[in-house]
PDB file of C-alpha atoms in Angstrom:
ATOM      1  CA  UNK B 330      24.979 131.665 189.686  1.00 89.00           C
ATOM      2  CA  UNK B 331      27.054 133.069 186.891  1.00 96.00           C
ATOM      3  CA  UNK B 332      27.069 132.299 183.076  1.00 97.00           C
ATOM      4  CA  UNK B 333      30.557 132.600 181.336  1.00 98.00           C
ATOM      5  CA  UNK B 334      31.329 132.547 177.696  1.00 98.00           C
ATOM      6  CA  UNK B 335      34.797 131.675 176.938  1.00 98.00           C
ATOM      7  CA  UNK B 336      36.892 131.378 173.824  1.00 97.00           C
ATOM      8  CA  UNK B 337      40.462 130.221 173.835  1.00 97.00           C
ATOM      9  CA  UNK B 338      42.593 130.521 170.852  1.00 95.00           C
ATOM     10  CA  UNK B 339      45.903 128.859 170.941  1.00 95.00           C
ATOM     11  CA  UNK B 340      48.533 130.942 168.774  1.00 93.00           C
ATOM     12  CA  UNK B 341      51.996 130.187 167.150  1.00 87.00           C
ATOM     13  CA  UNK B 342      50.823 126.434 166.813  1.00 89.00           C
ATOM     14  CA  UNK B 343      52.149 126.083 163.149  1.00 86.00           C
ATOM     15  CA  UNK B 344      48.533 124.776 162.100  1.00 86.00           C
ATOM     16  CA  UNK B 345      45.208 126.454 161.141  1.00 87.00           C
ATOM     17  CA  UNK B 346      43.500 123.240 162.877  1.00 90.00           C
ATOM     18  CA  UNK B 347      42.651 123.840 166.646  1.00 91.00           C
ATOM     19  CA  UNK B 348      40.527 120.877 167.172  1.00 91.00           C
ATOM     20  CA  UNK B 349      42.989 118.799 169.323  1.00 93.00           C
ATOM     21  CA  UNK B 350      43.498 121.796 171.641  1.00 93.00           C
ATOM     22  CA  UNK B 351      39.869 122.417 172.060  1.00 93.00           C
ATOM     23  CA  UNK B 352      39.511 118.571 173.008  1.00 95.00           C
ATOM     24  CA  UNK B 353      42.035 119.115 175.638  1.00 96.00           C
ATOM     25  CA  UNK B 354      40.557 122.197 177.165  1.00 96.00           C
ATOM     26  CA  UNK B 355      37.249 120.535 177.126  1.00 95.00           C
ATOM     27  CA  UNK B 356      38.823 117.784 179.238  1.00 96.00           C
ATOM     28  CA  UNK B 357      39.310 120.226 182.222  1.00 96.00           C
ATOM     29  CA  UNK B 358      35.610 120.939 181.874  1.00 96.00           C
ATOM     30  CA  UNK B 359      34.807 116.990 182.318  1.00 95.00           C
ATOM     31  CA  UNK B 360      37.056 116.981 185.312  1.00 95.00           C
ATOM     32  CA  UNK B 361      35.090 120.056 187.005  1.00 93.00           C
ATOM     33  CA  UNK B 362      31.446 118.635 185.781  1.00 90.00           C
ATOM     34  CA  UNK B 363      30.199 117.916 189.466  1.00 91.00           C
ATOM     35  CA  UNK B 364      30.690 121.744 190.251  1.00 92.00           C
ATOM     36  CA  UNK B 365      29.755 123.366 186.874  1.00 96.00           C
ATOM     37  CA  UNK B 366      27.593 122.914 183.938  1.00 96.00           C
ATOM     38  CA  UNK B 367      28.985 123.459 180.283  1.00 97.00           C
ATOM     39  CA  UNK B 368      28.168 123.493 176.848  1.00 96.00           C
ATOM     40  CA  UNK B 369      30.417 123.274 173.851  1.00 95.00           C
ATOM     41  CA  UNK B 370      29.334 125.437 171.006  1.00 95.00           C
ATOM     42  CA  UNK B 371      31.412 125.874 167.605  1.00 94.00           C
ATOM     43  CA  UNK B 372      32.732 129.166 168.301  1.00 94.00           C
ATOM     44  CA  UNK B 373      32.901 129.109 172.371  1.00 96.00           C
ATOM     45  CA  UNK B 374      32.119 127.445 175.420  1.00 97.00           C
ATOM     46  CA  UNK B 375      29.403 128.230 177.897  1.00 97.00           C
ATOM     47  CA  UNK B 376      29.809 127.505 181.470  1.00 97.00           C
ATOM     48  CA  UNK B 377      27.516 127.838 184.524  1.00 97.00           C
ATOM     49  CA  UNK B 378      28.127 127.965 188.300  1.00 96.00           C
ATOM     50  CA  UNK B 379      29.619 130.053 191.185  1.00 95.00           C
ATOM     51  CA  UNK B 380      31.746 132.762 189.922  1.00 96.00           C
ATOM     52  CA  UNK B 381      34.737 131.950 191.809  1.00 96.00           C
ATOM     53  CA  UNK B 382      34.737 128.442 190.598  1.00 96.00           C
ATOM     54  CA  UNK B 383      34.389 129.359 186.983  1.00 97.00           C
ATOM     55  CA  UNK B 384      37.195 131.776 187.089  1.00 97.00           C
ATOM     56  CA  UNK B 385      39.407 129.014 188.390  1.00 97.00           C
ATOM     57  CA  UNK B 386      38.276 126.578 185.820  1.00 97.00           C
ATOM     58  CA  UNK B 387      38.854 129.186 183.200  1.00 98.00           C
ATOM     59  CA  UNK B 388      42.338 129.820 184.447  1.00 97.00           C
ATOM     60  CA  UNK B 389      42.996 125.935 184.107  1.00 97.00           C
ATOM     61  CA  UNK B 390      41.585 125.872 180.658  1.00 97.00           C
ATOM     62  CA  UNK B 391      43.671 128.708 179.560  1.00 98.00           C
ATOM     63  CA  UNK B 392      46.835 126.973 180.919  1.00 97.00           C
ATOM     64  CA  UNK B 393      46.276 123.913 178.446  1.00 97.00           C
ATOM     65  CA  UNK B 394      47.069 124.900 175.191  1.00 96.00           C
ATOM     66  CA  UNK B 395      50.777 126.252 176.685  1.00 95.00           C
ATOM     67  CA  UNK B 396      51.349 122.767 178.196  1.00 95.00           C
ATOM     68  CA  UNK B 397      50.307 121.392 174.554  1.00 91.00           C
ATOM     69  CA  UNK B 398      52.871 123.530 172.761  1.00 90.00           C
ATOM     70  CA  UNK B 399      51.346 126.784 171.845  1.00 92.00           C
ATOM     71  CA  UNK B 400      53.555 129.598 172.251  1.00 92.00           C
ATOM     72  CA  UNK B 401      50.796 132.350 173.032  1.00 95.00           C
ATOM     73  CA  UNK B 402      47.223 131.957 174.009  1.00 97.00           C
ATOM     74  CA  UNK B 403      44.304 134.675 173.696  1.00 97.00           C
ATOM     75  CA  UNK B 404      41.520 134.002 176.260  1.00 98.00           C
ATOM     76  CA  UNK B 405      38.156 136.161 175.652  1.00 98.00           C
ATOM     77  CA  UNK B 406      35.623 135.876 178.709  1.00 98.00           C
ATOM     78  CA  UNK B 407      32.179 137.442 178.731  1.00 98.00           C
ATOM     79  CA  UNK B 408      30.394 136.976 182.254  1.00 97.00           C
ATOM     80  CA  UNK B 409      26.741 137.512 183.061  1.00 96.00           C
ATOM     81  CA  UNK B 410      26.512 137.553 186.974  1.00 94.00           C
ATOM     82  CA  UNK B 411      22.859 138.559 187.556  1.00 90.00           C
ATOM     83  CA  UNK B 412      22.459 138.811 191.274  1.00 89.00           C
ATOM     84  CA  UNK B 413      18.439 139.789 191.682  1.00 91.00           C
ATOM     85  CA  UNK B 414      17.596 136.245 190.486  1.00 87.00           C
ATOM     86  CA  UNK B 415      18.998 133.116 189.728  1.00 83.00           C
ATOM     87  CA  UNK B 416      19.302 132.536 186.126  1.00 84.00           C
ATOM     88  CA  UNK B 417      20.611 129.549 184.046  1.00 91.00           C
ATOM     89  CA  UNK B 418      21.853 128.786 180.399  1.00 92.00           C
ATOM     90  CA  UNK B 419      18.371 126.650 180.203  1.00 92.00           C
ATOM     91  CA  UNK B 420      16.242 129.320 181.646  1.00 91.00           C
ATOM     92  CA  UNK B 421      17.578 132.139 179.510  1.00 90.00           C
ATOM     93  CA  UNK B 422      17.098 129.913 176.289  1.00 92.00           C
ATOM     94  CA  UNK B 423      13.426 129.059 177.491  1.00 92.00           C
ATOM     95  CA  UNK B 424      12.886 132.691 178.128  1.00 91.00           C
ATOM     96  CA  UNK B 425      13.727 133.534 174.483  1.00 93.00           C
ATOM     97  CA  UNK B 426      11.900 130.473 173.027  1.00 95.00           C
ATOM     98  CA  UNK B 427       8.733 131.755 175.064  1.00 94.00           C
ATOM     99  CA  UNK B 428       8.894 135.312 173.512  1.00 95.00           C
ATOM    100  CA  UNK B 429       9.405 133.682 169.859  1.00 95.00           C
ATOM    101  CA  UNK B 430       6.060 131.838 170.122  1.00 93.00           C
ATOM    102  CA  UNK B 431       3.989 135.458 170.456  1.00 86.00           C
TER     103      UNK B 431
END
């Protein structure tokens, strides 16, 4: 299982407001909810699942701003693919919270 942080920035939109683009990209995640987990944050989106599925979802997400009129899209990925044991978004947060209690 992998965890991917993805930030998609449409460029050439004519406006500094990107909320409509974010909402459209988020719909791709909703359509994939049975295969992945996701968490929207103020600056990026975190998705969790099998790496091949995550990369396919990111590809679909990347295309959304183009379909909505953006002339350029910058997508940044960070992939956490740990193979010695299964980790989840929740597990990673709990691990840090435990350490903060010490």
